[in-house]
Amino acid sequence: MKAIAALHEELEATEGPASVVLARFVRSHTFPIVEGDTATFFYYDGHPLDGVVLRHWVFGLSSDQPFLRLPGTNAFFLVLQLPHKGRIEYKLEVHRHGERRWLRDPLNPRQAFDPFGSNSVCPMPGYREPAWALPDPHARQGRITAFKLSSEVYGDERRVRIYLPYEYHPHRAYPLIICHDGSDYLRFAGIKNVLDNLITRHELLPLIVAFVDGHDRNREFGADPRQPQYLVDEVLPAVQERYRLLDDPRARGLMGASFGGVSSLFCAWNHPGVFGQLLLQSGSFVFTDVGEHGRGPLWDPVVAFVNDFRRDPARIQARAFMSCGTFESLIAYNRALVPVMRQAGLAVRFREAHDGHNWIAWRDQLRDGLTWLFPGHLWMTYD
Amino acid sequence: MSAPVLILGPQRPTPNLRAHLDRCVEPGLVALITAGWRHDEDEVGPLHKHIGRPLEHLRLYAIMDQVLREAPDLARAYHARQARILAYKEVYRISLRAAFNAVRELRRQAPIDPELFQPDLEDAFEALRQIDTRLLRRVQEIHEAHAEVAAPYLDHPAVQRARARILAELEPARALLLAGGHVGVLRNRLRFFGLEEAICALPSQGVPVFCWSAGAMVLTERVVLFYDDPPHGHGEAEVLGEGFGLLPGMVLLPHARLRLDLADEERVALFAGRFSPRICVGLEPGAALELDPATGTIVDHSLPRSVFCLQPDGSLADGGPP
C-alpha cells in the first residue's frame, strides 16, 4: 500500500505526463507488490480501459475483486490482505470497449499450470517452494514406464503408467500406490521429482506408483461403482502380473485429489481390506445433514456416498492422510470428516495450507502425506 | 607394520574408493561387507566393477538370517533383546526432548544477562550429555540382562560355524571394504558374529580398512544418528549406541550438507557442543581421510570442501580433524 501511496503522491506532484511516471513505476517494481501481509495487484498497459477485476479462487473472499483506478490515469490497483504463508493463483479480467478479457497478469512472470492452462501466482513472504519438490541433479532417478490395459469394466483400452524407483530389482517386492489423475500429478505436480527426491533421502520407502486417468473423469471418479471394480479387478492384477508387490494391505495405497480423493475413498470403502493407506488431497467430500447439496447432478452419487461413509467410516480399514487448502470451499467438509474418522478409530493425519484447489498446493503436501504413509529409514540409512 | 584406515565420503554420485584403494593396496583380493544394504546385500556388481579387482564378499546379512532360521531359540532371544532396546529408545527420546528445550531456551536468553544464564546453560548442556551417556549404560544393562545373546558366537554352534567361515574368507584379503547403508543393521550384524575385535585388529596386522558412510560410523566410539528436518517428529540427533572405537575422538556425519541445516549456527553450535570433546566431521563425496590408528595422525586427501568440522561457535572449519 505504501508503494501505491508514494505513486499517488508522485503523480500529483509531477508536471509531466503521467505515463512516464507509471512506466517508471512498472519498471522499478515486481508485481504483485508484497508488503508485510498485503499484496498489491497492479495493471497498466498504457491504453485506455474501463476496469480490471481480480479473478481468483480464494474461498471466503468474493471471487471477483474490482481494482481501483488511480485518479486521472489508466492504471488500476487492488490491495488484498493474505495470510503470511499464503499462495494464490489468479487471473485478471480486463474490461475494455465493452469487452471482458481474462488474462494472466502481464507484470508477473510467475505461473502455475493445470489442465485448463495456466494462472498467475502470488506467493506471500512466508511461502517457500519446497526444495524436495524441485528437480535435484543428485537425486537417484526412478523411471516411468507404461502398459495398455484392455478394460472389460469400461469397455475400452486404457494406459497405466508406472513409476519404478531407482535400482528397481525385479526379485524384490515393493509397496504400491495407485494414483488417480496420474497424468496431471506427473505434469502439474511434478510427482516424479518428489518421489525421486524423497526416496533418495530415505524419507520415503522405495515404492511403485501406478498412475491411472479417467476417460470421463468427473463421472468415473465421482463415486462411480465401475471405478473400484476397474482398480481392484483389472489394474491391481495387471500391475501384480508385471511387478512384485508386497502382499499386505498396509503396503497398498490409493491417492487422488478433488474427485480423485473421492474415488480413492470410495474404492477403499467398496473393497475393505485391500488398500490400507489413503492419501486424500482436497477431497470433494461434500455431504448433507438435511436438504439438497445444491452442486448439480454430477455430485449426487458423491454426496450419497459421503453420507454413507460418515455413518460407518471404520469400514475402510485404512490409515488416511488428508490435506486441504484453507482457500477452498471444501475445507469445511474435510475438517468435518476428520473427527468422524478418528472417533471411529481410524488413524488420520490432516494438514491445511493457505492455498487453493490447485496442483501446486497438492504437490506441496506430498512430502507429509507420502512419508507418513510409507516412511523410509531416514534416521538409520547412510549410504 | 601397521596399515591405515581410509575414511571416505559417500560413494554416490562419484566414488573415490578405487583411487585410494589403488594408491594404498597392491593388486589382489579385497574383502567387502555390505550388510548395511540389507535385502540388496548382493547387489555388489557396480562396486565390483568400480574397484576392478578380485572380491571376497562377506554376506553377513544373509548368513545371519540363515543362522537365525536354523536356531529359532536364539532368534527369539535376540529379537526380545532388540525389542527391549527399541522400547528404551522411546524413554531416551522423552528425556532428550526436555533437555533440548532447556538448552535452547537458555541459549536464547543468555545474551540478555550472560553472567546470570551461563552457569545454568553449562549445566543444561551437561545434562544433555549425561542423557546420551545414560543411554549407553542402559543399553549395556539390557545386553547384560539378555546374557544368552550377549556373545552368541562363543557357545552357539550355528554362529560358531558361520563366524569361522567369515574369518576364513577375510583372512587372505589385502584390505577390508566396509560399505554404508543401514547403520543399525550393519553394526548389529557385525556384532552378532563378534567381528568388531577382528576388524579393529586388521590395521595392526597390516590390513587396511576402507570405510564410508554407515561403514565409517560404526567404527567410531559413538554412533550418532542425525537429520535436522525430518518430515515427521523431531529433528534432534540421537545416539544409536557404542561403535567399535577404531576411530576415536570423532563423530562422523556423512552427507551432512543434505541432512543438517549447516546455515543455522545455533543448531551447529548445539551439535558440536553436545558431542564435545569429540570432533564432528562432515563427510561429502570426495572426502578421504587417512588415519594411522597406531599414532592417531590423519592425512587429508580430500577434494576441497568435501570435509569440514562443526565448531562450537556454530561455524564450519574446512578440512578434517587436526
XYZ file of C-alpha atoms in Angstrom:
705
model
C 0.000 0.000 0.000
C 2.955 2.251 0.726
C 4.101 1.859 -2.861
C 0.715 2.954 -4.226
C 0.574 5.915 -1.820
C 4.017 7.011 -2.986
C 2.971 6.612 -6.611
C -0.143 8.630 -5.989
C 1.899 11.446 -4.453
C 4.344 11.369 -7.318
C 1.538 11.534 -9.871
C 0.048 14.531 -8.120
C 3.377 16.304 -7.938
C 4.534 15.670 -11.472
C 4.176 18.303 -14.126
C 4.993 15.904 -16.945
C 2.819 13.160 -18.439
C 1.509 10.500 -16.002
C 2.533 7.802 -18.459
C 6.208 8.474 -17.759
C 5.711 8.133 -14.012
C 3.645 4.982 -14.440
C 6.125 3.372 -16.817
C 8.913 4.080 -14.341
C 6.811 2.625 -11.521
C 6.233 -0.570 -13.515
C 9.941 -0.885 -14.320
C 11.040 -0.416 -10.739
C 8.759 -2.931 -9.002
C 7.988 -6.622 -9.091
C 4.314 -7.496 -9.056
C 2.189 -8.103 -7.153
C 3.904 -5.821 -4.655
C 4.038 -7.702 -1.368
C 4.463 -5.588 1.750
C 4.049 -7.462 5.014
C 0.820 -9.408 4.728
C -0.672 -7.296 1.940
C -0.379 -7.924 -1.761
C -0.955 -5.047 -4.170
C -2.032 -6.081 -7.652
C -1.420 -3.532 -10.386
C -2.464 -3.199 -14.005
C -1.234 -0.660 -16.527
C -0.774 -1.269 -20.238
C -0.678 2.329 -21.413
C -4.061 2.161 -23.165
C -7.484 3.345 -22.068
C -9.619 0.760 -20.321
C -12.825 0.661 -18.311
C -11.865 -1.533 -15.384
C -9.951 -4.536 -14.032
C -11.179 -7.356 -11.829
C -9.096 -9.934 -9.941
C -10.374 -13.441 -10.600
C -9.156 -15.880 -8.009
C -10.159 -18.990 -6.146
C -9.961 -17.893 -2.550
C -12.986 -19.190 -0.673
C -14.200 -16.585 1.774
C -13.354 -13.652 -0.480
C -15.626 -12.564 -3.258
C -14.305 -14.337 -6.354
C -14.305 -11.106 -8.382
C -12.454 -8.265 -6.712
C -12.658 -4.973 -8.640
C -9.496 -2.881 -8.910
C -9.486 0.838 -8.087
C -8.435 3.367 -10.698
C -5.576 5.700 -9.871
C -7.291 9.058 -10.391
C -6.744 10.587 -13.804
C -4.871 7.563 -15.205
C -5.422 4.234 -16.938
C -3.671 2.459 -14.076
C -5.596 0.205 -11.674
C -4.706 -1.414 -8.385
C -6.118 -3.683 -5.722
C -4.817 -4.311 -2.212
C -5.563 -7.652 -0.540
C -4.616 -8.905 2.888
C -3.479 -12.509 2.730
C -2.031 -14.989 5.233
C 1.744 -14.765 5.694
C 2.332 -18.260 4.278
C -0.416 -17.925 1.692
C -0.168 -18.502 -2.014
C -2.895 -17.670 -4.515
C -3.398 -18.381 -8.176
C -5.292 -15.769 -10.158
C -6.151 -14.188 -13.463
C -7.077 -10.619 -14.367
C -10.285 -9.697 -16.142
C -9.706 -6.559 -18.179
C -12.732 -4.535 -19.324
C -12.186 -2.506 -22.466
C -14.625 -1.147 -25.023
C -17.423 -3.236 -23.565
C -15.390 -6.454 -23.819
C -14.121 -8.592 -20.930
C -10.907 -10.484 -21.397
C -9.264 -12.924 -18.954
C -5.518 -12.883 -18.968
C -2.549 -13.763 -16.820
C -1.025 -10.808 -15.006
C 1.374 -9.346 -17.608
C 3.524 -7.797 -14.862
C 4.002 -11.091 -13.008
C 6.179 -13.758 -14.600
C 5.274 -16.431 -12.003
C 2.863 -19.007 -13.373
C 1.331 -22.314 -12.348
C -0.099 -24.789 -14.802
C -3.130 -27.026 -14.751
C -5.194 -28.976 -17.300
C -7.011 -25.788 -18.243
C -3.922 -23.702 -18.993
C -2.065 -21.543 -16.521
C -2.612 -18.914 -13.847
C -0.523 -16.151 -12.356
C 0.796 -16.859 -8.888
C 1.164 -14.599 -5.882
C 3.237 -16.175 -3.124
C 3.286 -14.336 0.207
C 6.597 -13.838 2.078
C 6.127 -16.890 4.316
C 5.536 -19.261 1.423
C 8.592 -21.310 0.451
C 8.714 -23.545 -2.565
C 9.902 -26.832 -1.055
C 13.366 -27.941 -2.182
C 12.268 -31.573 -2.188
C 9.711 -30.773 -4.920
C 12.239 -29.383 -7.387
C 14.492 -31.327 -9.766
C 17.688 -32.356 -7.992
C 20.578 -33.452 -10.201
C 21.907 -35.587 -7.332
C 18.649 -37.447 -6.799
C 18.629 -41.036 -7.945
C 16.273 -41.182 -10.847
C 13.400 -43.608 -10.960
C 11.793 -44.274 -14.303
C 8.352 -44.087 -15.818
C 7.115 -46.907 -17.973
C 3.628 -47.756 -19.205
C 1.380 -50.542 -20.378
C -2.020 -50.656 -22.018
C -4.887 -52.347 -20.317
C -7.977 -53.614 -22.080
C -10.727 -52.829 -19.584
C -13.820 -55.009 -19.511
C -15.291 -52.756 -16.847
C -15.158 -49.674 -19.030
C -15.182 -51.439 -22.399
C -12.152 -49.593 -23.714
C -8.364 -49.573 -23.638
C -6.553 -47.533 -21.001
C -2.986 -46.598 -20.345
C -1.450 -47.248 -16.928
C 1.826 -45.511 -16.278
C 4.214 -46.963 -13.731
C 6.867 -45.305 -11.595
C 9.728 -47.624 -10.678
C 12.209 -46.411 -8.070
C 15.934 -46.189 -8.826
C 17.738 -49.500 -8.717
C 14.450 -51.306 -9.023
C 15.105 -55.023 -8.555
C 12.640 -57.414 -10.206
C 13.221 -60.021 -7.484
C 12.293 -57.643 -4.681
C 8.716 -56.847 -3.603
C 7.579 -53.226 -3.278
C 4.634 -51.285 -1.862
C 2.197 -49.877 -4.416
C 0.170 -46.699 -4.654
C -2.494 -46.276 -7.314
C -2.695 -42.601 -8.196
C -5.831 -41.033 -9.719
C -5.290 -38.299 -12.316
C -1.815 -39.742 -12.777
C -1.004 -37.697 -15.880
C -1.847 -34.456 -14.075
C 0.166 -35.429 -10.981
C 3.124 -36.089 -13.264
C 2.717 -32.979 -15.363
C 1.441 -30.334 -12.976
C 2.556 -31.548 -9.531
C 5.962 -32.872 -10.649
C 5.362 -36.025 -8.634
C 8.291 -37.854 -10.230
C 10.715 -35.264 -8.829
C 9.038 -35.613 -5.459
C 9.292 -39.408 -5.475
C 12.918 -39.372 -6.650
C 13.943 -36.817 -4.033
C 12.125 -38.383 -1.106
C 13.345 -41.881 -1.932
C 16.927 -40.648 -2.422
C 16.792 -39.004 1.012
C 15.370 -42.192 2.541
C 12.347 -40.220 3.710
C 10.105 -42.461 1.631
C 10.306 -46.220 1.112
C 11.165 -47.214 -2.439
C 7.758 -47.956 -3.944
C 5.892 -48.418 -7.183
C 3.219 -45.960 -8.290
C 0.550 -46.854 -10.852
C -0.831 -43.711 -12.482
C -4.368 -44.006 -13.839
C -6.532 -41.467 -15.658
C -10.248 -41.265 -16.254
C -11.678 -41.095 -19.742
C -14.849 -39.435 -18.470
C -13.060 -38.268 -15.354
C -15.697 -36.463 -13.325
C -18.230 -39.210 -13.798
C -15.840 -42.128 -13.244
C -14.194 -40.611 -10.165
C -17.479 -39.351 -8.722
C -18.366 -42.473 -6.710
C -18.985 -44.488 -9.857
C -19.169 -48.215 -8.930
C -17.175 -49.119 -12.045
C -14.015 -47.408 -10.786
C -13.376 -49.628 -7.707
C -14.074 -52.633 -9.897
C -11.626 -51.345 -12.515
C -8.872 -50.692 -9.955
C -9.274 -53.900 -7.939
C -10.180 -56.396 -10.658
C -8.134 -55.006 -13.533
C -5.412 -52.513 -12.597
C -4.149 -54.239 -9.444
C -3.839 -57.720 -11.054
C -2.227 -56.180 -14.143
C 0.418 -54.448 -12.022
C 0.918 -57.614 -9.947
C 1.479 -59.592 -13.135
C 4.322 -57.294 -14.167
C 5.960 -56.340 -10.865
C 6.494 -57.958 -7.483
C 4.336 -56.247 -4.881
C 4.250 -56.709 -1.123
C 1.204 -58.806 -0.327
C -0.134 -56.766 2.551
C -2.916 -54.136 2.631
C -0.563 -51.848 4.585
C 1.696 -51.874 1.545
C -1.107 -50.900 -0.859
C -2.329 -47.340 -1.164
C -4.679 -45.152 -3.140
C -4.318 -41.463 -3.743
C -6.028 -38.638 -5.523
C -7.056 -35.006 -5.406
C -10.527 -33.494 -5.559
C -12.782 -36.120 -7.205
C -9.689 -38.355 -7.246
C -9.811 -38.217 -3.449
C -13.457 -39.244 -3.518
C -12.660 -42.126 -5.831
C -9.809 -43.294 -3.575
C -12.042 -43.333 -0.520
C -14.911 -44.892 -2.484
C -12.663 -47.687 -3.686
C -11.380 -48.414 -0.157
C -14.983 -48.378 1.069
C -16.120 -50.858 -1.572
C -13.149 -53.185 -1.077
C -12.287 -53.006 2.611
C -9.011 -54.679 3.491
C -7.485 -54.338 0.029
C -5.934 -50.882 0.418
C -4.525 -49.927 3.819
C -3.182 -46.446 3.015
C -5.021 -43.454 1.595
C -3.699 -40.068 0.521
C -6.688 -37.769 0.020
C -5.993 -34.232 -1.194
C -8.766 -31.650 -1.198
C -11.252 -34.489 -1.351
C -14.628 -33.388 -2.696
C -16.264 -34.823 0.396
C -19.474 -32.845 0.194
C -22.200 -34.202 2.452
C -25.628 -33.133 3.651
C -27.222 -33.372 7.038
C -30.520 -32.213 5.690
C -31.757 -30.849 2.385
C -30.033 -30.574 -1.004
C -26.349 -30.090 -1.678
C -27.035 -27.635 -4.499
C -23.961 -28.535 -6.566
C -25.627 -30.191 -9.557
C -26.411 -33.789 -10.565
C -22.748 -34.785 -11.017
C -22.412 -34.560 -7.255
C -25.440 -36.698 -6.385
C -23.536 -40.013 -6.156
C -20.637 -38.263 -4.346
C -22.886 -36.782 -1.680
C -24.791 -40.055 -1.292
C -21.505 -41.918 -0.787
C -20.038 -39.401 1.675
C -23.270 -39.525 3.676
C -22.970 -43.340 3.797
C -19.295 -43.116 4.679
C -19.965 -40.803 7.615
C -22.329 -43.411 9.055
C -19.682 -46.172 9.016
C -16.178 -44.780 8.376
C -14.378 -47.710 10.025
C -15.426 -49.930 7.136
C -12.472 -48.694 5.032
C -9.859 -50.327 7.352
C -7.163 -47.889 6.271
C -4.955 -45.093 7.504
C -5.594 -41.782 5.826
C -3.540 -38.685 5.195
C -5.809 -35.808 4.268
C -4.932 -32.294 3.169
C -6.937 -29.295 2.068
C -6.389 -25.624 1.313
C -7.962 -23.026 3.552
C -8.882 -21.066 0.419
C -11.141 -23.876 -0.804
C -14.859 -24.253 -0.248
C -14.091 -27.911 0.522
C -12.145 -27.028 3.659
C -15.209 -27.219 5.901
C -16.178 -30.667 4.590
C -12.669 -32.006 5.023
C -12.373 -30.589 8.533
C -15.716 -32.108 9.445
C -14.735 -35.563 8.230
C -11.567 -35.841 10.313
C -13.151 -36.202 13.784
C -15.748 -38.591 12.394
C -12.982 -40.853 11.131
C -10.877 -40.528 14.273
C -13.811 -41.314 16.522
C -14.270 -44.496 14.518
C -10.694 -45.467 15.417
C -9.055 -44.690 12.089
C -5.560 -43.223 12.060
C -5.908 -39.892 10.273
C -3.401 -37.124 9.735
C -4.817 -33.847 8.466
C -2.887 -30.892 7.090
C -4.117 -27.480 6.000
C -2.285 -24.942 3.878
C -3.127 -21.368 2.941
C -3.563 -22.293 -0.684
C -6.319 -23.210 -3.076
C -7.620 -26.107 -5.138
C -4.616 -26.472 -7.406
C -1.770 -28.758 -8.338
C 0.993 -26.838 -6.601
C -0.962 -26.910 -3.350
C -1.309 -30.676 -3.746
C 2.359 -31.054 -4.645
C 3.376 -29.132 -1.520
C 1.606 -31.639 0.741
C 3.052 -34.747 -0.886
C 6.072 -34.993 1.384
C 3.980 -35.001 4.544
C 1.475 -37.411 3.064
C 3.678 -39.946 1.318
C 6.244 -40.144 4.120
C 3.563 -40.592 6.767
C 2.004 -43.461 4.845
C 5.236 -45.111 3.697
C 8.041 -43.827 5.945
C 11.593 -44.577 4.873
C 14.547 -45.353 7.126
C 15.937 -41.815 7.037
C 17.366 -41.877 10.560
C 19.189 -45.136 10.045
C 20.404 -45.105 6.451
C 23.743 -43.526 5.492
C 24.933 -44.660 2.104
C 53.952 -52.557 10.070
C 50.519 -51.069 10.701
C 48.100 -50.179 7.901
C 45.820 -47.158 7.689
C 42.069 -46.727 7.950
C 40.697 -44.768 4.997
C 37.590 -42.799 5.943
C 35.875 -41.958 2.675
C 32.938 -39.737 1.849
C 29.707 -41.198 0.435
C 30.364 -43.156 -2.741
C 27.448 -41.632 -4.643
C 27.269 -39.974 -7.048
C 31.031 -40.097 -7.690
C 33.000 -42.870 -5.993
C 36.623 -42.334 -4.945
C 37.220 -45.787 -3.481
C 39.158 -47.059 -6.497
C 41.618 -44.191 -6.499
C 42.549 -44.631 -2.848
C 42.478 -48.415 -2.970
C 44.926 -48.414 -5.887
C 47.091 -45.857 -4.112
C 47.320 -47.809 -0.855
C 46.907 -51.507 -1.668
C 48.820 -53.800 -4.020
C 46.680 -55.562 -6.636
C 44.931 -58.584 -5.180
C 41.894 -59.808 -3.321
C 39.882 -57.476 -1.085
C 37.018 -58.351 1.266
C 33.744 -56.474 1.202
C 30.940 -56.182 3.763
C 27.607 -54.764 2.559
C 25.321 -55.960 5.370
C 24.015 -52.373 5.680
C 22.398 -52.751 2.266
C 20.089 -55.377 3.824
C 17.935 -57.035 1.131
C 20.227 -55.558 -1.504
C 23.346 -57.020 0.073
C 24.162 -58.984 -3.054
C 23.898 -56.024 -5.446
C 27.666 -55.573 -5.483
C 28.082 -55.570 -9.277
C 28.635 -51.817 -9.774
C 31.035 -51.594 -6.826
C 32.971 -54.665 -8.009
C 33.259 -53.118 -11.451
C 34.438 -49.835 -9.928
C 37.302 -51.355 -7.948
C 38.336 -53.709 -10.751
C 39.960 -56.384 -8.618
C 39.009 -59.771 -7.111
C 36.441 -59.548 -4.356
C 35.534 -61.740 -1.398
C 32.013 -60.708 -0.495
C 31.231 -61.477 3.150
C 27.424 -61.879 3.129
C 26.769 -61.185 6.796
C 23.156 -60.111 6.285
C 22.176 -63.341 4.567
C 24.301 -65.523 6.842
C 22.758 -64.073 9.982
C 19.262 -64.626 8.606
C 20.207 -68.205 7.876
C 21.669 -68.710 11.356
C 18.525 -67.326 12.983
C 16.390 -69.641 10.864
C 18.499 -72.608 11.963
C 18.413 -71.543 15.611
C 14.881 -70.379 16.481
C 15.675 -70.259 20.218
C 18.489 -67.838 19.539
C 16.298 -65.829 17.165
C 13.608 -65.422 19.814
C 16.101 -64.291 22.443
C 17.829 -61.940 20.009
C 14.594 -60.287 18.897
C 13.403 -59.952 22.507
C 16.594 -58.092 23.377
C 16.339 -55.812 20.364
C 12.689 -55.046 21.177
C 13.717 -54.068 24.705
C 16.405 -51.739 23.385
C 13.925 -50.144 20.981
C 11.456 -49.643 23.827
C 14.134 -47.913 25.885
C 14.891 -45.590 22.958
C 11.410 -44.091 23.419
C 12.268 -43.343 27.054
C 15.564 -41.789 25.941
C 13.727 -39.539 23.474
C 11.438 -38.177 26.183
C 14.416 -37.123 28.300
C 16.279 -35.833 25.271
C 13.450 -33.575 24.146
C 13.096 -31.968 27.569
C 16.847 -31.400 27.856
C 16.983 -29.897 24.373
C 14.202 -27.490 25.164
C 16.077 -26.300 28.248
C 19.349 -25.795 26.368
C 17.627 -23.939 23.534
C 15.696 -21.625 25.799
C 18.733 -20.835 27.947
C 20.872 -20.175 24.869
C 18.171 -17.888 23.505
C 18.031 -15.843 26.667
C 21.703 -15.989 27.667
C 22.711 -12.834 25.752
C 20.344 -10.806 27.966
C 22.469 -11.452 31.044
C 25.340 -13.879 30.388
C 26.530 -13.867 33.970
C 23.102 -14.931 35.182
C 22.408 -17.551 32.497
C 25.798 -19.066 31.703
C 26.150 -21.453 34.671
C 22.683 -22.892 34.066
C 23.356 -23.188 30.361
C 26.506 -25.180 31.040
C 24.591 -27.428 33.423
C 21.850 -27.921 30.843
C 24.456 -28.913 28.267
C 25.969 -31.338 30.727
C 22.522 -32.815 31.401
C 22.139 -33.394 27.661
C 25.462 -35.207 27.527
C 24.517 -37.270 30.568
C 21.319 -38.397 28.858
C 23.417 -39.670 25.950
C 25.779 -41.397 28.349
C 22.876 -42.905 30.263
C 21.532 -44.364 27.024
C 24.795 -46.237 26.532
C 24.672 -47.512 30.117
C 21.027 -48.594 29.896
C 21.603 -50.392 26.610
C 24.564 -52.161 28.192
C 22.320 -53.222 31.083
C 19.798 -54.631 28.624
C 22.591 -56.560 26.933
C 23.646 -57.973 30.289
C 20.084 -58.910 31.147
C 19.926 -60.933 27.927
C 23.128 -62.834 28.517
C 22.053 -65.706 26.285
C 22.592 -63.488 23.235
C 25.342 -61.279 24.595
C 28.064 -63.154 22.747
C 26.312 -65.918 20.862
C 29.318 -66.895 18.792
C 31.012 -68.228 21.869
C 28.615 -71.036 22.506
C 26.084 -71.461 19.727
C 27.240 -73.986 17.124
C 25.404 -72.319 14.232
C 27.028 -68.982 14.974
C 30.418 -70.555 15.600
C 30.351 -72.225 12.204
C 29.316 -69.009 10.451
C 31.910 -66.929 12.266
C 34.684 -69.357 11.424
C 33.669 -69.264 7.780
C 33.597 -65.449 7.694
C 37.030 -65.150 9.335
C 38.452 -67.705 6.923
C 37.111 -65.707 3.984
C 38.518 -62.493 5.414
C 41.971 -63.938 6.102
C 43.527 -63.795 2.587
C 42.195 -60.307 1.805
C 44.647 -57.439 1.306
C 42.083 -54.922 2.552
C 38.619 -54.774 4.022
C 35.930 -52.559 2.482
C 33.100 -51.624 4.828
C 30.194 -50.112 2.881
C 27.423 -47.819 4.165
C 23.690 -48.440 4.363
C 21.542 -49.098 7.431
C 23.873 -48.282 10.296
C 21.933 -50.228 12.936
C 21.727 -53.362 10.850
C 25.392 -53.176 9.879
C 26.569 -52.705 13.455
C 24.301 -55.421 14.821
C 25.289 -57.983 12.210
C 28.985 -57.333 12.717
C 28.470 -57.649 16.471
C 26.367 -60.776 16.137
C 29.349 -62.599 14.723
C 31.745 -60.952 17.174
C 33.645 -59.298 14.338
C 34.325 -55.927 15.950
C 37.599 -57.030 17.511
C 38.709 -58.777 14.346
C 38.047 -55.674 12.263
C 39.702 -53.298 14.722
C 42.790 -55.544 14.758
C 43.200 -55.510 10.961
C 45.325 -52.334 10.682
C 47.783 -53.607 13.290
C 48.037 -56.800 11.208
C 48.947 -54.732 8.149
C 45.496 -54.901 6.527
C 43.997 -51.511 5.673
C 40.317 -50.812 6.208
C 38.358 -48.652 3.751
C 35.078 -47.430 5.134
C 32.410 -44.955 4.133
C 29.090 -43.628 5.430
C 27.484 -46.131 7.838
C 30.586 -48.295 7.426
C 32.707 -45.494 8.889
C 30.169 -44.528 11.552
C 30.231 -47.998 13.141
C 33.996 -47.718 13.622
C 33.722 -44.580 15.796
C 33.280 -44.687 19.575
C 29.714 -43.455 19.492
C 27.300 -43.727 16.590
C 25.184 -40.596 16.198
C 22.009 -40.515 14.073
C 21.147 -37.139 12.577
C 18.560 -35.494 10.318
C 17.610 -31.885 11.049
C 14.390 -31.690 9.071
C 12.515 -34.976 9.098
C 9.007 -34.851 7.627
C 7.565 -36.064 10.927
C 8.768 -35.885 14.505
C 11.706 -34.059 15.988
C 14.966 -33.368 14.219
C 17.259 -33.779 17.216
C 20.278 -36.006 16.737
C 20.230 -39.239 18.718
C 22.906 -41.584 19.906
C 22.351 -45.041 18.441
C 24.884 -46.660 20.729
C 28.526 -47.512 21.012
C 30.607 -48.066 17.934
C 33.731 -50.227 17.701
C 36.161 -47.481 18.729
C 38.692 -47.846 15.919
C 38.149 -44.161 15.042
C 38.294 -42.413 18.420
C 37.584 -38.761 19.101
C 35.246 -38.096 16.192
C 31.585 -38.208 15.283
C 31.211 -38.862 11.574
C 28.463 -37.137 9.598
C 28.180 -38.432 6.021
C 26.064 -36.310 3.658
C 25.993 -33.599 6.343
C 25.102 -30.881 3.852
C 21.936 -32.752 2.849
C 20.972 -33.949 6.321
C 21.860 -30.965 8.509
C 20.914 -27.316 8.309
C 24.503 -26.089 8.395
C 23.469 -22.491 7.787
C 21.777 -22.487 11.198
C 24.645 -21.555 13.510
C 22.547 -22.252 16.584
C 21.978 -25.864 15.552
C 25.608 -26.358 14.511
C 26.840 -24.968 17.829
C 24.458 -27.183 19.766
C 25.514 -30.242 17.807
C 29.232 -29.584 18.209
C 28.891 -28.676 21.891
C 26.818 -31.718 22.725
C 29.381 -34.201 21.438
C 32.464 -32.253 22.522
C 35.316 -33.125 23.042
C 34.710 -35.408 20.070
C 35.042 -33.554 16.789
C 32.003 -33.644 14.498
C 33.232 -34.245 10.957
C 31.052 -33.666 7.883
C 31.889 -36.011 5.007
C 30.747 -35.322 1.462
C 31.547 -37.217 -1.743
C 35.250 -36.776 -2.448
C 36.299 -36.941 1.197
C 39.284 -39.150 2.057
C 40.927 -39.070 5.480
C 43.813 -41.472 6.021
C 44.184 -42.348 9.689
C 47.094 -44.194 11.219
C 45.409 -45.900 14.199
C 48.770 -46.528 15.862
C 49.707 -42.865 16.093
C 46.331 -41.155 15.618
C 47.720 -38.996 12.806
C 45.453 -38.083 9.919
C 46.475 -37.220 6.375
C 43.765 -35.421 4.431
C 43.474 -36.466 0.753
C 40.014 -34.974 0.314
C 38.718 -32.837 -2.520
C 38.150 -29.210 -1.496
C 35.072 -28.623 0.668
C 34.309 -32.320 0.980
C 35.421 -32.486 4.639
C 34.669 -29.968 7.355
C 34.340 -29.837 11.128
C 31.428 -28.379 13.090
C 32.692 -25.789 15.556
C 31.226 -24.997 18.999
C 30.697 -21.388 17.864
C 28.365 -22.572 15.081
C 30.808 -22.153 12.210
C 32.307 -24.763 9.905
C 36.053 -25.284 9.544
C 37.219 -26.709 6.224
C 39.296 -29.879 6.362
C 39.434 -32.880 8.652
C 40.171 -33.023 12.358
C 43.626 -31.737 13.353
